[in-house]
DNA sequence: CGCCGTGTTGACCAGTTTCAAGATTGGTGG
DNA sequence: CCACCAATCTTGAAACTGGTCAACACGGCG
């Protein structure tokens, strides 16, 4: 398993607010580049570093022995990754597109946390938020239909990848989307076509998306079909 | 929405190891009893207390507007609950059977965390473990078949409720199990019957379970069908 | 003893997957 | 700049898993 290792010099975060020592932490990271579809770490690897995503998108996924795959989360610029420091990784992390990350040795994070208890409190908050997100994801996967799931996914993208305008570019493949939503690629494709036909979305190009009817999307995602 | 409130006197934890201030925390809790099927807190309620389950089983669930329900977790004696202190509850907590809990005002927990940073580190670990559990649950729900899900559930029960012997008593209804596994009650029932026919389990009574063939169960749960 | 909530079983149905055939897209090299 | 190729995506038809609806059984309790 190719495991990317930090190699570069210290990185200075331009955005340096007072945020419970988070930006102080960021300053200690080393920059790391990972190419599209490369593995950042694999399931079962010992946890050595925490990461912060600077640019690109990461998928957190689990592979079953027979090839089935579940993507637990997509992580976007600004997200922290693997600051859960227990034993081995329960999931593997892969770059959806070329990614740059800050890497922090866990020992380092621990030290900072002891010097500045604020920091751990802040990380605790972030982790709490994460729990909430996964639980919502669980409900979507567990109890919503294909249409509802795809709608929810598009709203996620618009929250995390919108550059102001209505146009979003979708960095991941249909296959990734399917494994995130626990569907097949085909079902995702069909459902997107359906939403296009209903004028709820438009797709100027394959990996671009325009949400034409936000209220309808929200209604769908919330199961008020 | 009936929200149970702590009412009782301080509770002394007999099990008082040095565990990062966790038992110190436990000593500050007030005992609280909640009857079967009563709500401990609802989705959207402000987060005021953290809890530790002393006895009984709790379900964490989300209700969709149209009646669909997803149970994110079952919580068992020893589990902490709602120590994620951000704004409002994202899920509701209900007693599966009569439950006794310790309740801790969150302000209190915060104060203890500042006095003793160990405690927050410990809570962080617990939360990390929780994340891992939910992610595994997500994979089960998302990518495994009915048989695999039921098998995984039985293994969970045996981990958390086994009293040494091979006999487990199953405190929750088929309906609860279904909503935990994202199936219907009927499918759970059928699948259990199937496993009985295959001599993998036995069910001396309706809410009792005996795992007759552990290896087969593990094989099923891991998708090596 | 009989009732009601809960669990089981059966027959049928629907949404999603599977399998298979094309259509787009993007990258490469002539 | 275009042609071609591989990868990705779309669409269609058939199969299947699990869901729905309905009847029935069980079991605890008045």
Tab-separated table of C-alpha atoms (C1' of nucleotides) in Angstrom:
chain	number	residue	atom	x	y	z
A	1	UNK	CA	0.000	0.000	0.000
A	2	UNK	CA	1.538	3.315	-0.975
A	3	UNK	CA	1.387	5.609	2.017
A	4	UNK	CA	2.138	9.234	1.399
A	5	UNK	CA	4.547	10.767	3.851
A	6	UNK	CA	5.039	14.429	4.688
A	7	UNK	CA	8.241	15.713	3.173
A	8	UNK	CA	8.087	19.428	2.932
A	9	UNK	CA	8.903	22.539	4.928
A	10	UNK	CA	6.647	24.373	7.364
A	11	UNK	CA	3.563	25.996	5.958
A	12	UNK	CA	2.188	29.353	7.102
A	13	UNK	CA	-1.578	29.672	7.282
A	14	UNK	CA	-2.599	33.091	5.983
A	15	UNK	CA	-5.924	32.922	7.834
A	16	UNK	CA	-4.819	33.437	11.389
A	17	UNK	CA	-7.766	34.162	13.638
A	18	UNK	CA	-7.987	33.443	17.303
A	19	UNK	CA	-9.776	30.093	17.094
A	20	UNK	CA	-8.778	28.088	20.094
A	21	UNK	CA	-5.238	27.452	18.903
A	22	UNK	CA	-6.333	25.889	15.652
A	23	UNK	CA	-4.341	28.280	13.522
A	24	UNK	CA	-1.379	27.844	15.833
A	25	UNK	CA	-1.670	24.136	15.091
A	26	UNK	CA	-1.889	24.797	11.377
A	27	UNK	CA	1.408	26.649	11.481
A	28	UNK	CA	3.187	23.522	12.614
A	29	UNK	CA	2.051	21.379	9.702
A	30	UNK	CA	4.128	20.260	6.757
A	31	UNK	CA	2.712	20.516	3.277
A	32	UNK	CA	1.938	17.314	1.460
A	33	UNK	CA	0.672	16.724	-2.059
A	34	UNK	CA	-1.274	13.669	-3.087
A	35	UNK	CA	-2.264	12.883	-6.649
A	36	UNK	CA	-5.750	11.963	-7.798
A	37	UNK	CA	-6.764	8.447	-6.718
A	38	UNK	CA	-3.659	7.976	-4.597
A	39	UNK	CA	-4.031	6.597	-1.094
A	40	UNK	CA	-3.281	8.905	1.827
A	41	UNK	CA	-3.570	6.081	4.327
A	42	UNK	CA	-5.138	2.636	4.304
A	43	UNK	CA	-7.492	0.893	6.661
A	44	UNK	CA	-5.491	-0.786	9.380
A	45	UNK	CA	-2.498	1.533	9.106
A	46	UNK	CA	-1.339	2.909	12.435
A	47	UNK	CA	-2.449	6.486	13.011
A	48	UNK	CA	0.588	8.737	12.882
A	49	UNK	CA	-0.574	12.046	11.524
A	50	UNK	CA	-3.546	14.326	11.516
A	51	UNK	CA	-4.250	16.301	8.365
A	52	UNK	CA	-5.941	19.437	7.236
A	53	UNK	CA	-7.110	19.707	3.666
A	54	UNK	CA	-5.839	22.803	1.909
A	55	UNK	CA	-7.208	22.077	-1.543
A	56	UNK	CA	-8.850	19.185	-3.329
A	57	UNK	CA	-11.291	16.568	-2.082
A	58	UNK	CA	-10.667	13.399	-0.091
A	59	UNK	CA	-12.878	10.349	0.262
A	60	UNK	CA	-12.955	8.265	3.429
A	61	UNK	CA	-13.842	4.752	2.480
A	62	UNK	CA	-14.098	1.170	3.538
A	63	UNK	CA	-13.525	-1.738	1.182
A	64	UNK	CA	-15.282	-5.045	1.777
A	65	UNK	CA	-13.431	-8.230	0.832
A	66	UNK	CA	-15.624	-8.828	-2.223
A	67	UNK	CA	-15.124	-5.400	-3.731
A	68	UNK	CA	-18.110	-3.585	-2.300
A	69	UNK	CA	-17.138	-0.157	-1.084
A	70	UNK	CA	-18.708	2.420	1.187
A	71	UNK	CA	-17.610	6.035	1.255
A	72	UNK	CA	-18.285	7.405	4.715
A	73	UNK	CA	-17.494	11.016	3.918
A	74	UNK	CA	-16.082	13.406	1.444
A	75	UNK	CA	-13.702	15.917	2.981
A	76	UNK	CA	-13.243	19.367	1.539
A	77	UNK	CA	-10.766	22.234	1.909
A	78	UNK	CA	-10.656	23.333	5.531
A	79	UNK	CA	-11.660	19.927	6.895
A	80	UNK	CA	-9.514	18.107	9.390
A	81	UNK	CA	-8.853	14.448	8.923
A	82	UNK	CA	-7.693	11.671	11.153
A	83	UNK	CA	-7.267	13.716	14.297
A	84	UNK	CA	-8.989	10.773	15.912
A	85	UNK	CA	-5.935	9.260	17.488
A	86	UNK	CA	-6.684	5.693	18.410
A	87	UNK	CA	-4.662	2.742	17.253
A	88	UNK	CA	-5.242	1.985	13.621
A	89	UNK	CA	-7.248	3.688	10.941
A	90	UNK	CA	-10.742	2.288	10.622
A	91	UNK	CA	-11.105	3.679	7.130
A	92	UNK	CA	-8.833	4.523	4.279
A	93	UNK	CA	-8.422	7.979	2.822
A	94	UNK	CA	-7.927	8.553	-0.889
A	95	UNK	CA	-7.540	11.661	-2.992
A	96	UNK	CA	-10.550	12.214	-5.256
A	97	UNK	CA	-8.583	14.803	-7.206
A	98	UNK	CA	-5.085	16.177	-6.656
A	99	UNK	CA	-4.983	17.251	-3.032
A	100	UNK	CA	-2.715	19.333	-0.855
A	101	UNK	CA	-2.783	18.754	2.846
A	102	UNK	CA	-1.073	19.870	5.968
A	103	UNK	CA	0.213	16.948	7.980
A	104	UNK	CA	0.706	17.028	11.758
A	105	UNK	CA	2.482	14.290	13.672
A	106	UNK	CA	0.063	13.154	16.342
A	107	UNK	CA	2.644	13.508	19.076
A	108	UNK	CA	2.837	17.093	18.071
A	109	UNK	CA	-0.913	17.596	18.274
A	110	UNK	CA	-0.954	15.943	21.677
A	111	UNK	CA	1.762	18.257	22.957
A	112	UNK	CA	-0.073	21.315	21.720
A	113	UNK	CA	-3.252	20.072	23.341
A	114	UNK	CA	-1.558	19.769	26.685
A	115	UNK	CA	0.002	23.209	26.400
A	116	UNK	CA	-3.284	24.684	25.331
A	117	UNK	CA	-6.409	22.867	26.520
A	118	UNK	CA	-8.447	25.212	24.341
A	119	UNK	CA	-7.146	23.322	21.363
A	120	UNK	CA	-8.490	20.003	22.475
A	121	UNK	CA	-11.800	21.613	23.309
A	122	UNK	CA	-11.881	22.976	19.773
A	123	UNK	CA	-11.005	19.606	18.238
A	124	UNK	CA	-13.696	18.061	20.396
A	125	UNK	CA	-16.215	20.466	18.893
A	126	UNK	CA	-15.103	19.616	15.392
A	127	UNK	CA	-15.377	15.929	16.134
A	128	UNK	CA	-18.843	16.464	17.599
A	129	UNK	CA	-19.918	18.166	14.424
A	130	UNK	CA	-18.506	15.235	12.511
A	131	UNK	CA	-20.584	12.783	14.531
A	132	UNK	CA	-23.675	14.753	13.716
A	133	UNK	CA	-22.854	14.753	10.007
A	134	UNK	CA	-22.280	11.013	9.898
A	135	UNK	CA	-25.495	10.355	11.770
A	136	UNK	CA	-27.387	12.423	9.234
A	137	UNK	CA	-25.653	10.546	6.477
A	138	UNK	CA	-26.715	7.316	8.145
A	139	UNK	CA	-30.349	8.383	8.064
A	140	UNK	CA	-30.094	9.345	4.416
A	141	UNK	CA	-28.527	6.033	3.475
A	142	UNK	CA	-30.780	4.014	5.680
A	143	UNK	CA	-34.175	5.499	5.120
A	144	UNK	CA	-34.263	7.643	2.007
A	145	UNK	CA	-34.944	6.770	-1.618
A	146	UNK	CA	-32.511	7.209	-4.490
A	147	UNK	CA	-34.048	10.538	-5.477
A	148	UNK	CA	-33.853	11.865	-1.939
A	149	UNK	CA	-30.260	10.747	-1.561
A	150	UNK	CA	-29.110	12.374	-4.763
A	151	UNK	CA	-30.899	15.584	-3.830
A	152	UNK	CA	-29.238	15.578	-0.425
A	153	UNK	CA	-25.875	15.021	-2.056
A	154	UNK	CA	-26.304	17.967	-4.363
A	155	UNK	CA	-27.162	20.183	-1.434
A	156	UNK	CA	-24.016	18.980	0.308
A	157	UNK	CA	-21.965	19.910	-2.719
A	158	UNK	CA	-23.552	23.322	-2.915
A	159	UNK	CA	-22.732	23.921	0.748
A	160	UNK	CA	-19.157	22.859	0.432
A	161	UNK	CA	-18.099	23.665	-3.112
A	162	UNK	CA	-20.193	26.616	-4.208
A	163	UNK	CA	-18.138	29.612	-5.309
A	164	UNK	CA	-21.029	32.006	-4.862
A	165	UNK	CA	-22.602	31.477	-8.262
A	166	UNK	CA	-25.176	28.784	-8.988
A	167	UNK	CA	-22.616	26.674	-10.809
A	168	UNK	CA	-20.857	23.912	-8.895
A	169	UNK	CA	-18.193	21.668	-10.217
A	170	UNK	CA	-18.467	18.088	-9.160
A	171	UNK	CA	-14.999	16.668	-8.635
A	172	UNK	CA	-15.974	13.055	-8.007
A	173	UNK	CA	-17.005	10.320	-10.404
A	174	UNK	CA	-20.475	8.802	-10.575
A	175	UNK	CA	-18.915	5.764	-9.046
A	176	UNK	CA	-17.762	7.739	-6.008
A	177	UNK	CA	-21.154	9.352	-5.643
A	178	UNK	CA	-22.791	5.953	-5.810
A	179	UNK	CA	-20.594	4.531	-3.071
A	180	UNK	CA	-21.192	7.585	-0.935
A	181	UNK	CA	-24.964	7.260	-1.307
A	182	UNK	CA	-25.013	3.465	-1.214
A	183	UNK	CA	-26.433	3.173	-4.692
A	184	UNK	CA	-25.060	1.935	-7.985
A	185	UNK	CA	-23.488	4.194	-10.553
A	186	UNK	CA	-26.394	3.427	-12.858
A	187	UNK	CA	-29.003	4.502	-10.350
A	188	UNK	CA	-27.140	7.749	-9.694
A	189	UNK	CA	-26.950	8.404	-13.411
A	190	UNK	CA	-30.637	7.695	-13.950
A	191	UNK	CA	-31.646	9.834	-11.003
A	192	UNK	CA	-29.580	12.772	-12.185
A	193	UNK	CA	-31.220	12.463	-15.595
A	194	UNK	CA	-34.573	12.510	-13.887
A	195	UNK	CA	-33.801	15.698	-12.004
A	196	UNK	CA	-32.561	17.273	-15.212
A	197	UNK	CA	-35.779	16.346	-16.980
A	198	UNK	CA	-37.723	17.915	-14.118
A	199	UNK	CA	-35.717	21.159	-14.584
A	200	UNK	CA	-34.568	20.964	-10.986
A	201	UNK	CA	-30.948	20.913	-12.046
A	202	UNK	CA	-28.949	21.527	-15.181
A	203	UNK	CA	-25.607	20.075	-16.175
A	204	UNK	CA	-23.705	22.290	-18.605
A	205	UNK	CA	-20.986	19.651	-18.672
A	206	UNK	CA	-20.479	16.261	-17.112
A	207	UNK	CA	-18.773	17.466	-13.994
A	208	UNK	CA	-20.647	20.690	-13.638
A	209	UNK	CA	-23.937	21.214	-11.989
A	210	UNK	CA	-26.382	24.038	-11.693
A	211	UNK	CA	-29.100	23.904	-9.072
A	212	UNK	CA	-32.058	25.504	-10.830
A	213	UNK	CA	-34.704	24.894	-8.231
A	214	UNK	CA	-33.300	24.941	-4.717
A	215	UNK	CA	-36.671	24.722	-2.942
A	216	UNK	CA	-37.578	21.629	-4.927
A	217	UNK	CA	-34.230	20.059	-4.055
A	218	UNK	CA	-34.721	20.758	-0.367
A	219	UNK	CA	-38.226	19.361	-0.516
A	220	UNK	CA	-36.894	16.222	-2.144
A	221	UNK	CA	-34.010	15.836	0.275
A	222	UNK	CA	-36.338	16.232	3.248
A	223	UNK	CA	-38.599	13.539	1.934
A	224	UNK	CA	-41.597	15.778	1.236
A	225	UNK	CA	-42.017	14.272	-2.151
B	1	UNK	CA	-42.466	16.483	24.383
B	2	UNK	CA	-41.882	14.959	27.790
B	3	UNK	CA	-38.310	15.652	28.777
B	4	UNK	CA	-37.043	13.801	31.783
B	5	UNK	CA	-35.176	15.935	34.286
B	6	UNK	CA	-32.691	14.837	36.904
B	7	UNK	CA	-34.274	14.954	40.335
B	8	UNK	CA	-32.306	12.827	42.664
B	9	UNK	CA	-29.378	12.997	45.042
B	10	UNK	CA	-25.723	12.422	44.288
B	11	UNK	CA	-24.731	8.944	43.199
B	12	UNK	CA	-21.564	7.172	44.189
B	13	UNK	CA	-19.880	5.046	41.573
B	14	UNK	CA	-18.584	1.860	43.161
B	15	UNK	CA	-16.167	1.310	40.287
B	16	UNK	CA	-13.595	3.977	41.007
B	17	UNK	CA	-10.479	3.393	38.977
B	18	UNK	CA	-8.070	6.072	37.854
B	19	UNK	CA	-9.427	6.604	34.368
B	20	UNK	CA	-8.692	10.158	33.404
B	21	UNK	CA	-11.187	11.689	35.792
B	22	UNK	CA	-14.087	9.767	34.383
B	23	UNK	CA	-15.053	8.251	37.694
B	24	UNK	CA	-14.626	11.647	39.329
B	25	UNK	CA	-17.149	12.901	36.805
B	26	UNK	CA	-19.476	10.008	37.540
B	27	UNK	CA	-19.535	10.964	41.217
B	28	UNK	CA	-21.077	14.307	40.375
B	29	UNK	CA	-24.046	12.862	38.506
B	30	UNK	CA	-27.608	12.674	39.708
B	31	UNK	CA	-29.548	9.488	39.247
B	32	UNK	CA	-32.420	9.527	36.840
B	33	UNK	CA	-34.953	6.845	35.947
B	34	UNK	CA	-36.730	6.672	32.627
B	35	UNK	CA	-39.482	4.208	31.839
B	36	UNK	CA	-39.626	1.996	28.776
B	37	UNK	CA	-40.414	3.947	25.609
B	38	UNK	CA	-40.188	7.304	27.359
B	39	UNK	CA	-38.209	10.079	25.739
B	40	UNK	CA	-35.008	11.209	27.427
B	41	UNK	CA	-34.610	14.148	25.062
B	42	UNK	CA	-35.997	15.017	21.646
B	43	UNK	CA	-34.373	16.141	18.453
B	44	UNK	CA	-34.014	19.888	18.507
B	45	UNK	CA	-33.982	20.182	22.296
B	46	UNK	CA	-31.148	22.296	23.645
B	47	UNK	CA	-28.303	20.208	25.050
B	48	UNK	CA	-28.244	20.655	28.820
B	49	UNK	CA	-26.989	17.407	30.247
B	50	UNK	CA	-24.660	14.581	29.497
B	51	UNK	CA	-25.644	11.107	30.670
B	52	UNK	CA	-24.133	7.796	31.560
B	53	UNK	CA	-26.236	4.696	31.314
B	54	UNK	CA	-26.270	2.656	34.501
B	55	UNK	CA	-28.762	0.026	33.440
B	56	UNK	CA	-31.113	-0.572	30.554
B	57	UNK	CA	-30.803	0.238	26.880
B	58	UNK	CA	-31.308	3.512	25.036
B	59	UNK	CA	-31.965	4.097	21.350
B	60	UNK	CA	-30.745	7.197	19.539
B	61	UNK	CA	-33.095	7.892	16.708
B	62	UNK	CA	-34.206	10.290	14.079
B	63	UNK	CA	-37.811	10.577	12.921
B	64	UNK	CA	-38.594	11.683	9.371
B	65	UNK	CA	-41.738	13.746	8.814
B	66	UNK	CA	-43.561	10.834	7.155
B	67	UNK	CA	-42.957	8.361	9.948
B	68	UNK	CA	-39.824	6.700	8.697
B	69	UNK	CA	-37.344	6.276	11.510
B	70	UNK	CA	-33.637	5.528	11.720
B	71	UNK	CA	-31.959	4.328	14.876
B	72	UNK	CA	-28.369	5.492	14.825
B	73	UNK	CA	-27.221	3.559	17.850
B	74	UNK	CA	-28.233	1.495	20.781
B	75	UNK	CA	-26.521	2.518	23.993
B	76	UNK	CA	-25.821	0.065	26.748
B	77	UNK	CA	-24.810	0.201	30.422
B	78	UNK	CA	-21.534	2.070	30.759
B	79	UNK	CA	-22.068	4.149	27.623
B	80	UNK	CA	-21.985	7.918	27.746
B	81	UNK	CA	-24.625	9.850	25.937
B	82	UNK	CA	-24.907	13.395	24.714
B	83	UNK	CA	-21.575	14.618	25.963
B	84	UNK	CA	-21.397	16.230	22.556
B	85	UNK	CA	-22.179	19.740	23.673
B	86	UNK	CA	-23.191	21.764	20.676
B	87	UNK	CA	-26.445	23.671	20.441
B	88	UNK	CA	-29.379	21.366	19.940
B	89	UNK	CA	-29.705	17.626	19.890
B	90	UNK	CA	-29.493	16.191	16.399
B	91	UNK	CA	-31.195	12.976	17.468
B	92	UNK	CA	-33.650	11.960	20.085
B	93	UNK	CA	-32.961	9.459	22.836
B	94	UNK	CA	-35.589	7.034	24.055
B	95	UNK	CA	-35.568	4.269	26.627
B	96	UNK	CA	-35.877	0.837	25.026
B	97	UNK	CA	-36.580	-0.675	28.426
B	98	UNK	CA	-36.637	0.932	31.862
B	99	UNK	CA	-33.369	2.785	32.184
B	100	UNK	CA	-31.381	4.385	34.938
B	101	UNK	CA	-28.915	7.056	34.047
B	102	UNK	CA	-26.546	9.474	35.658
B	103	UNK	CA	-27.149	13.009	34.465
B	104	UNK	CA	-24.458	15.699	34.418
B	105	UNK	CA	-25.212	19.347	33.714
B	106	UNK	CA	-22.995	20.312	30.827
B	107	UNK	CA	-21.679	23.359	32.642
B	108	UNK	CA	-20.477	20.967	35.240
B	109	UNK	CA	-18.719	18.757	32.731
B	110	UNK	CA	-17.076	21.792	31.191
B	111	UNK	CA	-15.793	22.968	34.555
B	112	UNK	CA	-14.359	19.550	35.343
B	113	UNK	CA	-12.710	19.477	31.933
B	114	UNK	CA	-10.973	22.762	32.587
B	115	UNK	CA	-9.832	21.669	36.022
B	116	UNK	CA	-8.622	18.378	34.657
B	117	UNK	CA	-7.638	18.333	30.970
B	118	UNK	CA	-7.231	14.577	31.248
B	119	UNK	CA	-10.982	14.331	31.381
B	120	UNK	CA	-11.518	16.033	28.064
B	121	UNK	CA	-8.822	13.877	26.523
B	122	UNK	CA	-10.694	10.837	27.814
B	123	UNK	CA	-14.018	12.074	26.474
B	124	UNK	CA	-12.303	12.764	23.176
B	125	UNK	CA	-11.196	9.141	23.017
B	126	UNK	CA	-14.690	7.931	23.764
B	127	UNK	CA	-16.081	10.156	21.064
B	128	UNK	CA	-13.459	8.890	18.615
B	129	UNK	CA	-14.518	5.363	19.326
B	130	UNK	CA	-18.088	6.425	18.721
B	131	UNK	CA	-17.182	7.832	15.319
B	132	UNK	CA	-15.611	4.559	14.383
B	133	UNK	CA	-18.676	2.607	15.473
B	134	UNK	CA	-21.036	4.787	13.494
B	135	UNK	CA	-18.860	4.533	10.411
B	136	UNK	CA	-18.943	0.766	10.662
B	137	UNK	CA	-22.668	0.912	11.098
B	138	UNK	CA	-22.837	3.079	8.002
B	139	UNK	CA	-21.021	0.447	5.982
B	140	UNK	CA	-23.311	-2.275	7.257
B	141	UNK	CA	-26.422	-0.295	6.395
B	142	UNK	CA	-25.062	0.913	3.110
B	143	UNK	CA	-23.464	-2.123	1.597
B	144	UNK	CA	-24.576	-5.295	3.328
B	145	UNK	CA	-27.543	-7.569	2.722
B	146	UNK	CA	-30.328	-8.289	5.171
B	147	UNK	CA	-28.674	-11.523	6.308
B	148	UNK	CA	-25.337	-9.807	6.844
B	149	UNK	CA	-26.953	-6.971	8.778
B	150	UNK	CA	-28.860	-9.262	11.108
B	151	UNK	CA	-25.739	-11.316	11.732
B	152	UNK	CA	-23.764	-8.173	12.528
B	153	UNK	CA	-26.486	-7.076	14.909
B	154	UNK	CA	-26.429	-10.336	16.781
B	155	UNK	CA	-22.692	-10.065	17.194
B	156	UNK	CA	-23.162	-6.557	18.561
B	157	UNK	CA	-25.646	-7.876	21.099
B	158	UNK	CA	-23.312	-10.645	22.118
B	159	UNK	CA	-20.530	-8.113	22.663
B	160	UNK	CA	-22.628	-5.769	24.711
B	161	UNK	CA	-25.210	-7.909	26.478
B	162	UNK	CA	-23.630	-11.312	26.947
B	163	UNK	CA	-23.497	-12.448	30.580
B	164	UNK	CA	-20.824	-15.007	29.903
B	165	UNK	CA	-23.124	-17.798	28.782
B	166	UNK	CA	-24.263	-18.336	25.216
B	167	UNK	CA	-27.714	-16.986	26.016
B	168	UNK	CA	-28.444	-13.329	25.308
B	169	UNK	CA	-31.626	-11.542	26.033
B	170	UNK	CA	-32.730	-9.161	23.380
B	171	UNK	CA	-34.337	-6.145	24.999
B	172	UNK	CA	-35.563	-4.398	21.860
B	173	UNK	CA	-38.533	-5.129	19.638
B	174	UNK	CA	-38.276	-6.399	16.071
B	175	UNK	CA	-39.354	-2.950	15.055
B	176	UNK	CA	-36.387	-1.352	16.806
B	177	UNK	CA	-34.019	-3.851	15.274
B	178	UNK	CA	-35.467	-3.119	11.846
B	179	UNK	CA	-34.975	0.620	12.220
B	180	UNK	CA	-31.455	0.109	13.467
B	181	UNK	CA	-30.596	-2.068	10.484
B	182	UNK	CA	-32.629	-0.072	7.980
B	183	UNK	CA	-34.912	-2.978	7.190
B	184	UNK	CA	-38.566	-3.707	7.894
B	185	UNK	CA	-39.767	-5.693	10.836
B	186	UNK	CA	-40.922	-8.392	8.436
B	187	UNK	CA	-37.503	-8.767	6.856
B	188	UNK	CA	-35.856	-8.992	10.265
B	189	UNK	CA	-38.327	-11.633	11.313
B	190	UNK	CA	-37.828	-13.655	8.137
B	191	UNK	CA	-34.066	-13.408	8.380
B	192	UNK	CA	-34.049	-14.551	11.974
B	193	UNK	CA	-36.188	-17.519	10.972
B	194	UNK	CA	-33.698	-18.290	8.248
B	195	UNK	CA	-30.774	-18.296	10.663
B	196	UNK	CA	-32.744	-20.520	13.009
B	197	UNK	CA	-33.439	-22.977	10.214
B	198	UNK	CA	-29.720	-23.003	9.401
B	199	UNK	CA	-28.979	-23.884	13.069
B	200	UNK	CA	-26.796	-20.788	13.341
B	201	UNK	CA	-28.893	-19.442	16.165
B	202	UNK	CA	-31.619	-20.686	18.457
B	203	UNK	CA	-34.344	-18.730	20.175
B	204	UNK	CA	-35.580	-20.420	23.345
B	205	UNK	CA	-38.083	-17.602	23.754
B	206	UNK	CA	-39.064	-14.545	21.786
B	207	UNK	CA	-36.609	-12.185	23.363
B	208	UNK	CA	-33.877	-14.650	23.985
B	209	UNK	CA	-31.170	-15.655	21.643
B	210	UNK	CA	-28.499	-18.285	21.566
B	211	UNK	CA	-25.653	-18.040	19.121
B	212	UNK	CA	-25.023	-21.647	18.147
B	213	UNK	CA	-22.470	-21.108	15.425
B	214	UNK	CA	-20.300	-18.083	16.068
B	215	UNK	CA	-17.913	-18.689	13.169
B	216	UNK	CA	-20.804	-18.873	10.732
B	217	UNK	CA	-22.207	-15.642	12.139
B	218	UNK	CA	-18.881	-13.877	11.757
B	219	UNK	CA	-18.528	-15.178	8.242
B	220	UNK	CA	-21.979	-13.869	7.396
B	221	UNK	CA	-21.408	-10.499	9.016
B	222	UNK	CA	-18.131	-10.076	7.160
B	223	UNK	CA	-19.826	-10.780	3.881
B	224	UNK	CA	-18.034	-14.081	3.194
B	225	UNK	CA	-21.293	-15.726	2.328
C	1	DC	C1'	-60.827	-17.231	28.805
C	2	DG	C1'	-60.356	-13.834	25.584
C	3	DC	C1'	-58.171	-9.750	24.044
C	4	DC	C1'	-54.516	-6.807	22.251
C	5	DG	C1'	-49.948	-5.846	21.148
C	6	DT	C1'	-46.273	-8.086	18.923
C	7	DG	C1'	-44.256	-11.314	15.924
C	8	DT	C1'	-44.495	-14.605	11.876
C	9	DT	C1'	-45.539	-16.088	7.363
C	10	DG	C1'	-47.294	-15.721	2.629
C	11	DA	C1'	-48.297	-13.533	-1.894
C	12	DC	C1'	-47.508	-9.882	-4.518
C	13	DC	C1'	-45.204	-5.565	-5.807
C	14	DA	C1'	-41.693	-1.813	-6.455
C	15	DG	C1'	-37.359	0.198	-6.428
C	16	DT	C1'	-32.863	-0.849	-7.163
C	17	DT	C1'	-29.357	-3.748	-9.043
C	18	DT	C1'	-27.443	-6.365	-12.650
C	19	DC	C1'	-26.107	-7.164	-17.150
C	20	DA	C1'	-25.405	-5.476	-21.572
C	21	DA	C1'	-25.260	-2.274	-25.247
C	22	DG	C1'	-24.226	2.343	-26.858
C	23	DA	C1'	-22.920	7.327	-26.209
C	24	DT	C1'	-19.877	11.046	-24.371
C	25	DT	C1'	-15.841	12.760	-22.816
C	26	DG	C1'	-11.109	13.670	-22.479
C	27	DG	C1'	-6.551	12.628	-23.491
C	28	DT	C1'	-2.872	11.299	-26.964
C	29	DG	C1'	-0.528	11.264	-30.948
C	30	DG	C1'	-0.426	11.688	-35.792
D	1	DC	C1'	-6.678	20.232	-35.585
D	2	DC	C1'	-8.586	16.114	-36.010
D	3	DA	C1'	-8.942	11.046	-35.347
D	4	DC	C1'	-8.851	7.534	-32.338
D	5	DC	C1'	-8.951	5.132	-28.024
D	6	DA	C1'	-9.951	4.200	-23.336
D	7	DA	C1'	-12.462	5.517	-19.562
D	8	DT	C1'	-16.563	7.124	-17.934
D	9	DC	C1'	-21.275	7.782	-18.287
D	10	DT	C1'	-26.054	6.858	-20.003
D	11	DT	C1'	-29.829	4.081	-21.182
D	12	DG	C1'	-32.541	-0.151	-21.649
D	13	DA	C1'	-34.418	-4.749	-20.245
D	14	DA	C1'	-34.620	-8.412	-17.026
D	15	DA	C1'	-33.848	-10.236	-12.434
D	16	DC	C1'	-33.898	-9.852	-7.434
D	17	DT	C1'	-33.871	-8.240	-2.891
D	18	DG	C1'	-36.474	-6.350	0.268
D	19	DG	C1'	-40.984	-3.797	0.977
D	20	DT	C1'	-46.017	-3.745	1.324
D	21	DC	C1'	-50.297	-5.554	2.499
D	22	DA	C1'	-52.869	-8.918	4.697
D	23	DA	C1'	-53.935	-12.940	7.288
D	24	DC	C1'	-52.741	-15.532	11.111
D	25	DA	C1'	-50.195	-17.145	15.482
D	26	DC	C1'	-48.388	-16.426	19.777
D	27	DG	C1'	-48.119	-14.809	24.518
D	28	DG	C1'	-48.693	-11.937	28.273
D	29	DC	C1'	-52.310	-9.872	31.154
D	30	DG	C1'	-56.672	-8.426	32.720
